[in-house]
XYZ file of C-alpha atoms in Angstrom:
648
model
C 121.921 118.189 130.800
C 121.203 117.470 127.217
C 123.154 114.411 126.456
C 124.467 114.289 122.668
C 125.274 110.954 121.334
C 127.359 112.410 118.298
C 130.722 112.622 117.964
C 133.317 115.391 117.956
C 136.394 114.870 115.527
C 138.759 116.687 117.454
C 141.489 115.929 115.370
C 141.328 117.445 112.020
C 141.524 115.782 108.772
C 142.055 117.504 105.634
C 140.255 117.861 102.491
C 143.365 117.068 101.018
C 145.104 119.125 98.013
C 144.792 122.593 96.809
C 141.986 124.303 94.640
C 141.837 123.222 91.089
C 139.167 125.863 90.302
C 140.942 129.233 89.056
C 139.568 132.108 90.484
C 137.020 130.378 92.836
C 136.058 133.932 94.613
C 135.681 135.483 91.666
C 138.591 138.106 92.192
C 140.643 138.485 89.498
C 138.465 140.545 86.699
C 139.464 140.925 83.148
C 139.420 143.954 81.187
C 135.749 143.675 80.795
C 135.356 143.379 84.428
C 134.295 139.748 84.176
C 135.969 136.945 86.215
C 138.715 135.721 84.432
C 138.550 131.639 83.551
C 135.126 131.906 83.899
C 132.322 131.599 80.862
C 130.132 134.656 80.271
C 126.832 134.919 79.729
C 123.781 136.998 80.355
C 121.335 137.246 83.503
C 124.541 137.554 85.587
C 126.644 140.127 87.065
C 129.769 140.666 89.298
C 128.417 141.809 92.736
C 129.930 143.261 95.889
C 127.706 141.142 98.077
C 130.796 138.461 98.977
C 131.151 135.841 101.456
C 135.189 136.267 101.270
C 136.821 139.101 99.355
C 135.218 142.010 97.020
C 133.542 140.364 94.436
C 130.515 137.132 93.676
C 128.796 136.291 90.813
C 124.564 137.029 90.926
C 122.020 135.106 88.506
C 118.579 136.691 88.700
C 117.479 134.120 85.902
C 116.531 130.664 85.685
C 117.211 130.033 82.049
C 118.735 127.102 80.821
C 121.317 129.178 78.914
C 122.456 131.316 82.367
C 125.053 129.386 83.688
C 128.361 129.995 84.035
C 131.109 127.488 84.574
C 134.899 126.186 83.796
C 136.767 123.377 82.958
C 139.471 121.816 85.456
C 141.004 118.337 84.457
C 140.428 115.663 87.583
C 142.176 112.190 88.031
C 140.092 109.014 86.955
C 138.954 107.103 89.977
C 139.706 109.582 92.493
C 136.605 111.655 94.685
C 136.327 115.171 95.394
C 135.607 117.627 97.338
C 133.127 120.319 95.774
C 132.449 123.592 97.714
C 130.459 126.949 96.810
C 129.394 129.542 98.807
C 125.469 130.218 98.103
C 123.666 133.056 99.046
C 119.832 133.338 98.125
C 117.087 135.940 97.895
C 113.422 134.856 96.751
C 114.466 131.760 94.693
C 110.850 129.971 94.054
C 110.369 127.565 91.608
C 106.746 128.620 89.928
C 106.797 125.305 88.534
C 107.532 123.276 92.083
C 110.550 121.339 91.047
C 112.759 121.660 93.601
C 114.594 124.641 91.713
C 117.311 126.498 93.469
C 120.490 127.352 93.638
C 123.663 125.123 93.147
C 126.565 123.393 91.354
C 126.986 120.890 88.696
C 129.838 118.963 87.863
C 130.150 117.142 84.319
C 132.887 114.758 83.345
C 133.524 114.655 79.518
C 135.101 112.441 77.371
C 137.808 113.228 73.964
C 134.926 114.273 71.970
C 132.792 115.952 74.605
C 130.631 113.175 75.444
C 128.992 112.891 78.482
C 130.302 110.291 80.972
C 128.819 111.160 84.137
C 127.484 113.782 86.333
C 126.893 115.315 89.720
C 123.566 118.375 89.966
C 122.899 117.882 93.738
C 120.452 120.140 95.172
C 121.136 123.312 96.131
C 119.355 126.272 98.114
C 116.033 127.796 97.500
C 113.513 130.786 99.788
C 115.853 133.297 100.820
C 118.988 132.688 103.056
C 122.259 133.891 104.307
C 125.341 132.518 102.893
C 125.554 129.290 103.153
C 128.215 126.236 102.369
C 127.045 124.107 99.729
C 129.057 120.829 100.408
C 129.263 117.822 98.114
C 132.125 114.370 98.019
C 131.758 113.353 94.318
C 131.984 109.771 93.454
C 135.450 108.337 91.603
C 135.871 110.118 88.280
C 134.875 108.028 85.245
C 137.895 106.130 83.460
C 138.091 108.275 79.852
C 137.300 111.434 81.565
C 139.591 114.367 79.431
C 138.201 117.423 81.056
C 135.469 118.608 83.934
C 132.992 121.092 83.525
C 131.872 122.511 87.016
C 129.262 125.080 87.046
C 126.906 127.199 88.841
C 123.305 128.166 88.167
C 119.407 128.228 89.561
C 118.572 124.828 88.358
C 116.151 124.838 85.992
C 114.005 127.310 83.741
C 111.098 127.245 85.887
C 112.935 129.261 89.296
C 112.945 132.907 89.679
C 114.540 134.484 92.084
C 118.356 135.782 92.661
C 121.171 134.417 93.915
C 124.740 135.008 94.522
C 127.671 132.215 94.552
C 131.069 132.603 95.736
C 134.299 130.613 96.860
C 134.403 128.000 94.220
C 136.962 125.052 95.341
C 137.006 121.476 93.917
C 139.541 119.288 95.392
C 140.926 115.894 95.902
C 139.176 114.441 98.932
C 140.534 112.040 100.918
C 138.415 110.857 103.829
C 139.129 110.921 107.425
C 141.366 108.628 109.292
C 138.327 107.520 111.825
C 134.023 107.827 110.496
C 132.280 106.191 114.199
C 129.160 106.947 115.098
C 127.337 105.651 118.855
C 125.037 102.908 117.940
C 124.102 102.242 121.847
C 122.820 104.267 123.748
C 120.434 104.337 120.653
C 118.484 107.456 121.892
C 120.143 110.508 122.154
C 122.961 109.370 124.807
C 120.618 108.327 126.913
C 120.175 105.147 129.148
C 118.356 103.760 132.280
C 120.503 102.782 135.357
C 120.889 99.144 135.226
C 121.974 97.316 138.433
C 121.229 93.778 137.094
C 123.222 93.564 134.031
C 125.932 95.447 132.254
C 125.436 98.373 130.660
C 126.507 98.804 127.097
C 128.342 100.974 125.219
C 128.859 100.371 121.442
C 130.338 102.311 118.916
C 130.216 101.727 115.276
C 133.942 102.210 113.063
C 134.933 102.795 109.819
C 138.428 103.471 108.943
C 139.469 105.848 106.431
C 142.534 105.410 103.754
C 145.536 105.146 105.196
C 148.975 103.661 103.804
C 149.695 101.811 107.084
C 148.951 98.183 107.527
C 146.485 97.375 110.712
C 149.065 96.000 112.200
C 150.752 99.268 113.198
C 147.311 101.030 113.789
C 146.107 101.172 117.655
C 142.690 101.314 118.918
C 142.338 103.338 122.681
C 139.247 103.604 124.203
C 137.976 104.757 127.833
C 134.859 105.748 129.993
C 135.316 109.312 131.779
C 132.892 110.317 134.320
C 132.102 113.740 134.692
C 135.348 115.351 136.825
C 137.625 113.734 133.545
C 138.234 110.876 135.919
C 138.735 107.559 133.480
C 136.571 104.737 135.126
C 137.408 102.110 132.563
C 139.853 101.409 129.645
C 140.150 99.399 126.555
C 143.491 98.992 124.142
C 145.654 99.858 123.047
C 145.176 96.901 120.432
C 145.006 96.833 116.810
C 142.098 97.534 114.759
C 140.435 94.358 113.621
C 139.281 95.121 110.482
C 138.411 98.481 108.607
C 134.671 98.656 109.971
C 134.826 97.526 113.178
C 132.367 98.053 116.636
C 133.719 98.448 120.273
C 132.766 99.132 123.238
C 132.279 98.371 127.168
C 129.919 96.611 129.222
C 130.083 98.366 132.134
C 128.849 96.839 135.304
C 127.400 99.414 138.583
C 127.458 102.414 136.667
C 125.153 104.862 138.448
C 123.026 107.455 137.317
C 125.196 110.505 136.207
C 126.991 112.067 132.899
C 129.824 110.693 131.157
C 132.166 110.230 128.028
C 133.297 107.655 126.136
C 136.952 108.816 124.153
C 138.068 106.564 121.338
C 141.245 107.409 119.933
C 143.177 106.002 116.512
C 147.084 105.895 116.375
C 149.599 105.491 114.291
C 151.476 102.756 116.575
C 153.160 105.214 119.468
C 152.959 108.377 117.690
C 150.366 111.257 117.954
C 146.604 110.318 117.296
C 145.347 110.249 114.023
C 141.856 110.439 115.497
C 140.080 111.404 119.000
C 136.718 111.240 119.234
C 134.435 111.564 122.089
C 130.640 110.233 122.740
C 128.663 112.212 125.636
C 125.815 109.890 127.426
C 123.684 109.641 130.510
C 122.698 107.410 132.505
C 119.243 108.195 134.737
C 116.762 105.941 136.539
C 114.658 104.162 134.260
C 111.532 105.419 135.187
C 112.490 109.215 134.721
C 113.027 108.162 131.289
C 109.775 106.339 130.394
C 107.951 109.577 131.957
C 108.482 111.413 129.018
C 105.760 111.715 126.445
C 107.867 110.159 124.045
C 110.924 107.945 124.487
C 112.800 105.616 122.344
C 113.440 102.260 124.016
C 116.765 100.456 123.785
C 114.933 97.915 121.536
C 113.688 100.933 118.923
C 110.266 100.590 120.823
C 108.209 103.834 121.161
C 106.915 104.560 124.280
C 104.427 106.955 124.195
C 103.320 108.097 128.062
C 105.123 105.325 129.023
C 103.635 102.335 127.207
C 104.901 100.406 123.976
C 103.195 102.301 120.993
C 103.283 101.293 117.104
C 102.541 103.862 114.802
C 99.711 103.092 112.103
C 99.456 106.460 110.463
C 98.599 108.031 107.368
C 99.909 111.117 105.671
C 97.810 114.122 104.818
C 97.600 117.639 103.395
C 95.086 119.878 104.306
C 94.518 123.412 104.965
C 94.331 123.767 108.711
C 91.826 126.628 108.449
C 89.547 124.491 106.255
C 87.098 123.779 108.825
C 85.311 121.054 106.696
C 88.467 119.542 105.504
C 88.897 118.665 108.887
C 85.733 117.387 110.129
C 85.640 115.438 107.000
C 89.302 113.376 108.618
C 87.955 113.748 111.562
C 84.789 111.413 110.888
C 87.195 109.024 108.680
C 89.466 108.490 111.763
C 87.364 108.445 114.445
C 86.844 104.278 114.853
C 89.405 104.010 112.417
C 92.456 101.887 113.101
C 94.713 104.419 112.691
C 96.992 106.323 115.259
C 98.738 108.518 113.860
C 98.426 111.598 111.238
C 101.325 113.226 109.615
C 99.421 116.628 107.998
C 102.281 118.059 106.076
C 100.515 121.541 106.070
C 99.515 121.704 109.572
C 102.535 124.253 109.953
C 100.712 126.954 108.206
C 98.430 127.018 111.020
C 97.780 129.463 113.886
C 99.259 127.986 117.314
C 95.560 127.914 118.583
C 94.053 126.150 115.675
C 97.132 123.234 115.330
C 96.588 122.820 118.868
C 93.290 122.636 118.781
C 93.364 120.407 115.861
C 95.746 118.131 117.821
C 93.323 117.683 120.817
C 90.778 117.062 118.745
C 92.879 114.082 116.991
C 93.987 112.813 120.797
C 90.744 112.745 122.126
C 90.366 110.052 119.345
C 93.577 108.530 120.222
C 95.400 110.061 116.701
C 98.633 110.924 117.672
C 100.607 113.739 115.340
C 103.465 114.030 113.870
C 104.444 117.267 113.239
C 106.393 118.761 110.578
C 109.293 120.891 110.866
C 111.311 120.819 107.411
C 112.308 123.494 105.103
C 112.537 126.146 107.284
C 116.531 126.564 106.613
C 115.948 126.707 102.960
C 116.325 123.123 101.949
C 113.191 120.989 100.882
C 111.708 123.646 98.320
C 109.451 125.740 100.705
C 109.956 129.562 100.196
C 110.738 131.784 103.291
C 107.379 133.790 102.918
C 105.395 130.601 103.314
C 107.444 129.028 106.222
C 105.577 128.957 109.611
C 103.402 132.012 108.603
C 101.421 132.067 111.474
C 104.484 132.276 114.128
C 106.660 135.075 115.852
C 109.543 135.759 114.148
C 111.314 137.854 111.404
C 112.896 134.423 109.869
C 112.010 130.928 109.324
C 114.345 129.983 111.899
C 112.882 132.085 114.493
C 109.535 131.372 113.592
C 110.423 127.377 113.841
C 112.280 128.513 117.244
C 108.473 130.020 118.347
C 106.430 127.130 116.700
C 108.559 124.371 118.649
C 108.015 126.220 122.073
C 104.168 126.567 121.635
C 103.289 122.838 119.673
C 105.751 121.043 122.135
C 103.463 120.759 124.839
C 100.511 119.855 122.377
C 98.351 116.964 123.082
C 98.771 114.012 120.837
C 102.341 114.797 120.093
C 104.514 111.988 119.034
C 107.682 113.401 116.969
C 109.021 116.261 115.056
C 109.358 115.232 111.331
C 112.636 117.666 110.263
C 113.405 116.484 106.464
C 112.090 114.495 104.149
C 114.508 112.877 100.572
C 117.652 115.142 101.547
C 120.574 113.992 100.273
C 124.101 113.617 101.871
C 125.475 117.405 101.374
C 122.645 118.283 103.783
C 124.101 116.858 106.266
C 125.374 119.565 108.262
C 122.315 121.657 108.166
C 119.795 118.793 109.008
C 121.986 118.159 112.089
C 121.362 122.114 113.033
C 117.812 121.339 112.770
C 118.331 118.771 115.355
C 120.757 119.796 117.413
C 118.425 123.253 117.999
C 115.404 121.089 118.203
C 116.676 119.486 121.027
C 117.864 122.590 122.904
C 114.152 123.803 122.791
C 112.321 120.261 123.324
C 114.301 117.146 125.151
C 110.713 115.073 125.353
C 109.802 113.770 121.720
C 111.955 111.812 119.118
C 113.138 113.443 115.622
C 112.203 111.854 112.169
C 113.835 112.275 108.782
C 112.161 110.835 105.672
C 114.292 108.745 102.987
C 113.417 107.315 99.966
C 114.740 103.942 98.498
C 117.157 105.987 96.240
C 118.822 107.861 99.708
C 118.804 104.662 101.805
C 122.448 104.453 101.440
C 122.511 108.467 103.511
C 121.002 107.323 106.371
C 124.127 106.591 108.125
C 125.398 109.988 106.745
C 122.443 111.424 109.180
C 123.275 109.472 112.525
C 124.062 113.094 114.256
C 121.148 114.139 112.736
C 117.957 112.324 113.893
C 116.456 109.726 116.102
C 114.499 107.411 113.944
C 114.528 107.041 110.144
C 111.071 106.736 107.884
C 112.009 104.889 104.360
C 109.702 105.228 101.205
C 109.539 101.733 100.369
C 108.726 101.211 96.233
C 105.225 100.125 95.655
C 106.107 98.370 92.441
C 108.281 95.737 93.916
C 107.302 93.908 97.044
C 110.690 92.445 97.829
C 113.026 95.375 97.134
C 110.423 97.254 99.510
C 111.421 95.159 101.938
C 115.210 95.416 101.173
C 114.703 99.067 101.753
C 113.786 98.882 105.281
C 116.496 95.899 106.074
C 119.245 98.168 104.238
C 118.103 101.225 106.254
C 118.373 98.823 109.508
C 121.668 97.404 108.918
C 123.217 101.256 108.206
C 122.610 101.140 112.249
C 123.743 97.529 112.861
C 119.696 97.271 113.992
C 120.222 100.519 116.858
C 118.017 102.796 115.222
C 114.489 102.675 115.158
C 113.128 102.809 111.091
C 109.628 103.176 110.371
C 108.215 102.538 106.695
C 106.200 105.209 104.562
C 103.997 102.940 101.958
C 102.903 104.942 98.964
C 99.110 104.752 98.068
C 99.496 107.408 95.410
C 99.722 104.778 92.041
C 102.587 106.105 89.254
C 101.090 108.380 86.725
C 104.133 108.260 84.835
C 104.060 104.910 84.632
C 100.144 104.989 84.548
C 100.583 102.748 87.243
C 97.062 102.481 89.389
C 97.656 102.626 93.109
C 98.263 99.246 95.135
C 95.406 97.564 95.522
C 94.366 95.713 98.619
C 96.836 92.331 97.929
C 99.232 94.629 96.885
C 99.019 96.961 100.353
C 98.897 93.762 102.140
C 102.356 92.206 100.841
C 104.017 95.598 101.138
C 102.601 95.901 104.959
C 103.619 92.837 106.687
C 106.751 92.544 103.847
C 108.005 96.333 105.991
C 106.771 94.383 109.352
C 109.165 90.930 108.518
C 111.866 93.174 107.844
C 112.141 94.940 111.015
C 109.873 98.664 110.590
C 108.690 99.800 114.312
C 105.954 102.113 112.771
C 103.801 102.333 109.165
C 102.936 105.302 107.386
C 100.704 105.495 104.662
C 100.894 108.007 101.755
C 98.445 109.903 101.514
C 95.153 109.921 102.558
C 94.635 113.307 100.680
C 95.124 110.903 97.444
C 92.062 109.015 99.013
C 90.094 111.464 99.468
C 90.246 112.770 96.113
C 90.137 109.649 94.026
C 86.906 108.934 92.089
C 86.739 105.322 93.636
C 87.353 106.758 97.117
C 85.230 104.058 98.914
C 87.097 101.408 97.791
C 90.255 102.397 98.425
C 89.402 103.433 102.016
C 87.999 99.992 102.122
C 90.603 98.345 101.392
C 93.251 100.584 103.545
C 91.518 100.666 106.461
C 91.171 96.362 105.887
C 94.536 95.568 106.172
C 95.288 98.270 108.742
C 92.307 96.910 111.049
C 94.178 93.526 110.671
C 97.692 95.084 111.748
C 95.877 97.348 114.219
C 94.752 93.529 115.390
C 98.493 92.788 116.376
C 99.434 96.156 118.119
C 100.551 94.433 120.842
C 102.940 92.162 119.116
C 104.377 95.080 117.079
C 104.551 97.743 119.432
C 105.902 94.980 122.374
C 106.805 92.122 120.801
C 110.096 90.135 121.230
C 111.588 90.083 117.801
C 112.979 85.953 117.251
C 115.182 84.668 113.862
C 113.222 83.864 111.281
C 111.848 80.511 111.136
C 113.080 77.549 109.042
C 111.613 76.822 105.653
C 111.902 73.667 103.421
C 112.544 73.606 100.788
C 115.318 76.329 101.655
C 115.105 77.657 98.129
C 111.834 79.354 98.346
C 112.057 82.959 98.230
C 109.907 82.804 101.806
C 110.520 85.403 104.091
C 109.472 85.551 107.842
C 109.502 86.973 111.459
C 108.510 85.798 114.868
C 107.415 87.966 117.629
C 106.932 86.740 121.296
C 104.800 88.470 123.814
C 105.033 86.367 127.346
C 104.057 82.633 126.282
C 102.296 83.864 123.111
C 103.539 83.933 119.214
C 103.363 85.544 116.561
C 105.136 84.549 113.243
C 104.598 86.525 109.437
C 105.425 84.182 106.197
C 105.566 85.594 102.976
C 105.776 84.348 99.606
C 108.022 86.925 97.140
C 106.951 84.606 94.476
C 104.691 85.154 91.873
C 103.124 81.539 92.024
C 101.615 79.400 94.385
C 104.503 77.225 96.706
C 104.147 74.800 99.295
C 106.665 75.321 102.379
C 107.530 73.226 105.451
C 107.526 76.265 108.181
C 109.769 75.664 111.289
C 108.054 76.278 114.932
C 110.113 74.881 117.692
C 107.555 75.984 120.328
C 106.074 72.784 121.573
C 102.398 73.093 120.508
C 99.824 70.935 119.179
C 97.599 73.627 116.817
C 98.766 76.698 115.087
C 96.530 79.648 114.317
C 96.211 81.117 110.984
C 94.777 84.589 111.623
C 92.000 86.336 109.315
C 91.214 82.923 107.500
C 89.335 81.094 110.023
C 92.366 77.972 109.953
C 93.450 75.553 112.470
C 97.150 73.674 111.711
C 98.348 70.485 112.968
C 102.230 70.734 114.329
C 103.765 67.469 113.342
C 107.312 66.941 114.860
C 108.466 70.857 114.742
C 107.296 72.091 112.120
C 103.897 73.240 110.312
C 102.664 72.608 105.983
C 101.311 75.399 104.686
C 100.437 76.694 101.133
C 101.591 80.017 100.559
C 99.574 81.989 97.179
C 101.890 84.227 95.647
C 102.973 87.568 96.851
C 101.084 86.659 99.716
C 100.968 86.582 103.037
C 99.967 84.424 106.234
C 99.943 85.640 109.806
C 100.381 82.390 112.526
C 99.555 82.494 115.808
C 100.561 79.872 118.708
């Protein structure tokens, strides 16, 4: 059995309220035989390709002047609900912007001014129809009137698409939002005979009139015959966001259900849910190429493993593009290689591209993203080299040939997708995991989309956050904020961009800089780092400095493997004078310690460091430095933005 941590809302809420968009499906047509309510304009035409009814509207233009839209009035300070029907044929963006095809939404003031917006991504290559799904934030105070449009996003896409069933209304969110936090791995767990065995679930309740006072909280453990094992409740909610659970003592190895339901004191629920685990022997578990351990560890053929990577782009069929990484990793201290293009590889050549990398003990992550249309790859390019008339088919093929590959780590299955893609990145995963139950699933955010990574808890098994080069301590803040979305039961790995800001005419991070960001991801909890790219490297003018310095601070992290990939994770020590922006970690392996200090500041501080451990010296790695331990505690001076790695 395939055990599926998500949950099933079995009983409905509503996207409350009716349509305020006239003619939404586009079937009432004036005289002219245009929609009525709707603006006209060229490069679009009524069609009889419809996902409801007779009638949708086709653009086979990007310009900025072909969009059509109309103007609804919405409540200040209420959310909603925004809905279209997209269907897509050949929609490229020449310019590769991410163009495709979607809404907008555009609240205006008395005089037409601007006071806020909504132009989420939409769908690009070519597609079926498909729901385009969006929850708006609360409506700006002053708003008079809404605009809400449709279009191909920007001048630069080609292409046609058709839209249909239009709806914008008042949202109201649903009674119950849980998600499983533990078993953290796909419902699954070892048999534990020694200790309890926990189940925890993660609450959030919706809006609701009634006090929590007349709310009740049931919850139960079924086993696989429906028969209820163990019960909780009913009792009131504590608070709005809430966890529960069981510890569950001799539970044996078999399939079960937890059931959590929400009522309104003794009437019918507002809310059942249900979370599916299993519980197997421990050792069947760690047998799998890939497994994530309850404590986020990877376990790669059954021992601890921390990803060092980089990310790449080459041509798989460029032979000397290859050999050229080849030589660069072999000796290297890196593990792992993310090669965004190895997809457009032959099955023969990716795999043996990935025994080549394993032989050198470079593990791959391989990546499976945009074959559904979102991400801004075209259909023609997706998976060219696989069986299949479609991208999903193809991806279907690709997954059943690369999932025995050598070297093999995890699937990588979207990378910056925002919240309305919710649904179709947890298709991705769900039929990812019907074709391959033996290697974990990775989603890439960025610092902007850290607050979505809850949104994807159905949707993947560990998260990868872009942390900002420019600022060492928000970096870090990324990876903590992307932690706490999963109360710490989800494994997140950080993605460190080498790549400098042109924009900005920013130069890339130089070797201080990659330091700081390194161990800043490490103190605040990343299991794996990923730099990007190496292709940027490789093609920079001053190429054998930068690999110098990279492959410096990653030899000195590579140095600590087994503290990162095994180590017990300990509070952060105690620093005086408490003020200092200081932060640290401590990781114990056996009777051995590791602890990271780093100094956010951007001048030199003195700090009274905290080790309990009773010790008389204290290590200071990579500067050749012995410290004295007087009473409990260590003096150290910390340079700024820097770092200093103790061990004891």
């Amino acid at each position: 059995m395939r055990a599926t941590w998500w949950l099933m809302l079995v009983a409905a809420h509503a996207f409350a309220g009716e349509n305020l968009v006239r003619n939404g499906g586009f079937e009432e047509l004036a005289a002219n035989g245009w929609p009525r309510y709707w603006s006209e304009t060229s490069g679009w035409s009524v069609d009889g390709e419809a996902a409801t009814g007779d009638h949708s509207l086709k653009v086979y233009t990007g310009i900025a002047s072909a969009v059509v839209f109309q103007q609804i009035k919405l409540k200040a300070g209420h959310q909603y609900e925004v809905q279209v029907s997209v269907r897509t044929d050949d929609v490229v963006d020449s310019a590769l912007r991410n163009g495709s095809a979607s809404f907008y939404v555009e609240h205006r003031g008395p005089a037409g001014e601007l006071l806020g917006a909504l132009n989420p991504d939409g769908y690009a290559s070519t597609l079926g129809w498909q729901i385009l799904r969006v929850v708006t934030p609360p409506v700006p105070e002053g708003t008079a009137f809404t605009r809400v449009g449709i279009h191909l996003t920007n001048s630069y896409t080609n292409g046609s698409a058709w839209f249909d069933e239009v709806s914008v209304a008042k949202y109201e969110p649903p009674p119950l939002s849980s998600i499983m936090l533990y078993p953290n791995y796909r419902g699954l767990m070892g048999e534990r005979t020694w200790e309890p065995t926990q189940i925890r679930v993660a609450c959030e309740l919706g809006r609701t009139n009634a006090p929590l006072s007349r709310l009740r909280v049931t919850a139960d453990v079924r086993d696989s015959s429906g028969q209820i094992l163990w019960t909780d409740g009913p009792t009131p909610p504590p608070s709005r966001s809430f966890e529960t659970g069981f510890d569950l003592r001799w539970i044996i190895r078999g399939s079960y259900t937890m059931r959590l339901g929400l009522f309104y004191e003794d009437d019918e629920p507002l809310a059942l849910q249900t979370f599916p685990f299993e519980v197997s022997h421990v050792a069947d578990l760690f047998a799998r190429p890939a497994f994530v351990r309850a404590d986020n560890t990877l376990l790669v053929g059954g021992e601890p493993f921390f990803p060092l990577g980089l990310v790449d782009s080459f041509d798989p069929a460029d032979a000397s593009a290859f050999a050229k990484r080849l030589k660069l990793l072999s000796g290297s201290p890196f593990n792992t290689l993310a090669n965004q293009e190895l997809d457009l590889g032959t099955p023969f050549r990716i795999r043996e591209i990935m025994t080549a990398l394993n032989k050198r003990g470079v593990k791959t992550i391989f990546p499976l993203a945009a074959y559904d249309g979102v991400g801004g790859a075209q259909a023609a390019g997706i998976l060219p080299r696989f069986k299949g008339t479609t991208p999903k088919a193809r991806a279907d093929d690709c997954i059943r040939r690369i999932r025995g590959a050598p070297g093999l780590i995890a699937w990588s299955i979207a990378r910056h997708a925002a919240a309305q893609y919710e649904p179709l990145i947890a298709a991705r995963y769900s039929r990812l995991l019907d074709t391959d139950e033996n290697h974990p699933v990775l989603i890439v955010q960025d610092a902007a989309t850290v607050a979505d990574t809850r949104v994807y808890s159905k949707a993947t098994d560990a998260f990868a956050i872009e942390m900002p080069a420019s600022d060492v301590g928000a970096a870090g803040d990324s990876v903590t904020a992307a932690a706490r979305s999963f109360s710490g039961y989800r494994p997140v790995w950080a993605v460190i961009d080498v790549y400098g800001n042109d924009e900005e005419a920013a130069p890339p991070p130089a070797r201080r800089e990659l330091r700081a960001l390194s161990y800043m991801a490490l103190v605040h909890g990343a299991r794996g780092l990923i730099y990007d790219s190496l292709a940027s490297i490789i093609a920079d003018a001053v190429f054998d400095e930068r690999w110098a310095d990279l492959t410096s601070v990653a030899g000195e992290l590579s140095s600590l493997a087994r503290y990162l990939a095994d180590g017990a994770r300990q509070p952060p020590a105690g620093v005086v004078p408490a003020f200092l922006a200081v932060d640290s970690c401590s990781l114990t392996l056996g009777d051995k310690h590791l602890m990271i200090v780093i100094n956010r500041q951007p001048r030199t501080v003195s700090a009274e460091i905290e080790i309990t451990t009773p010790v008389d010296t204290v290590t200071v790695l990579f500067e050749n430095r012995t410290l004295q331990r007087i009473g409990e505690s260590i003096v150290d001076t910390l340079p700024p933005l820097d770092v200093n790695v103790y061990e004891y």
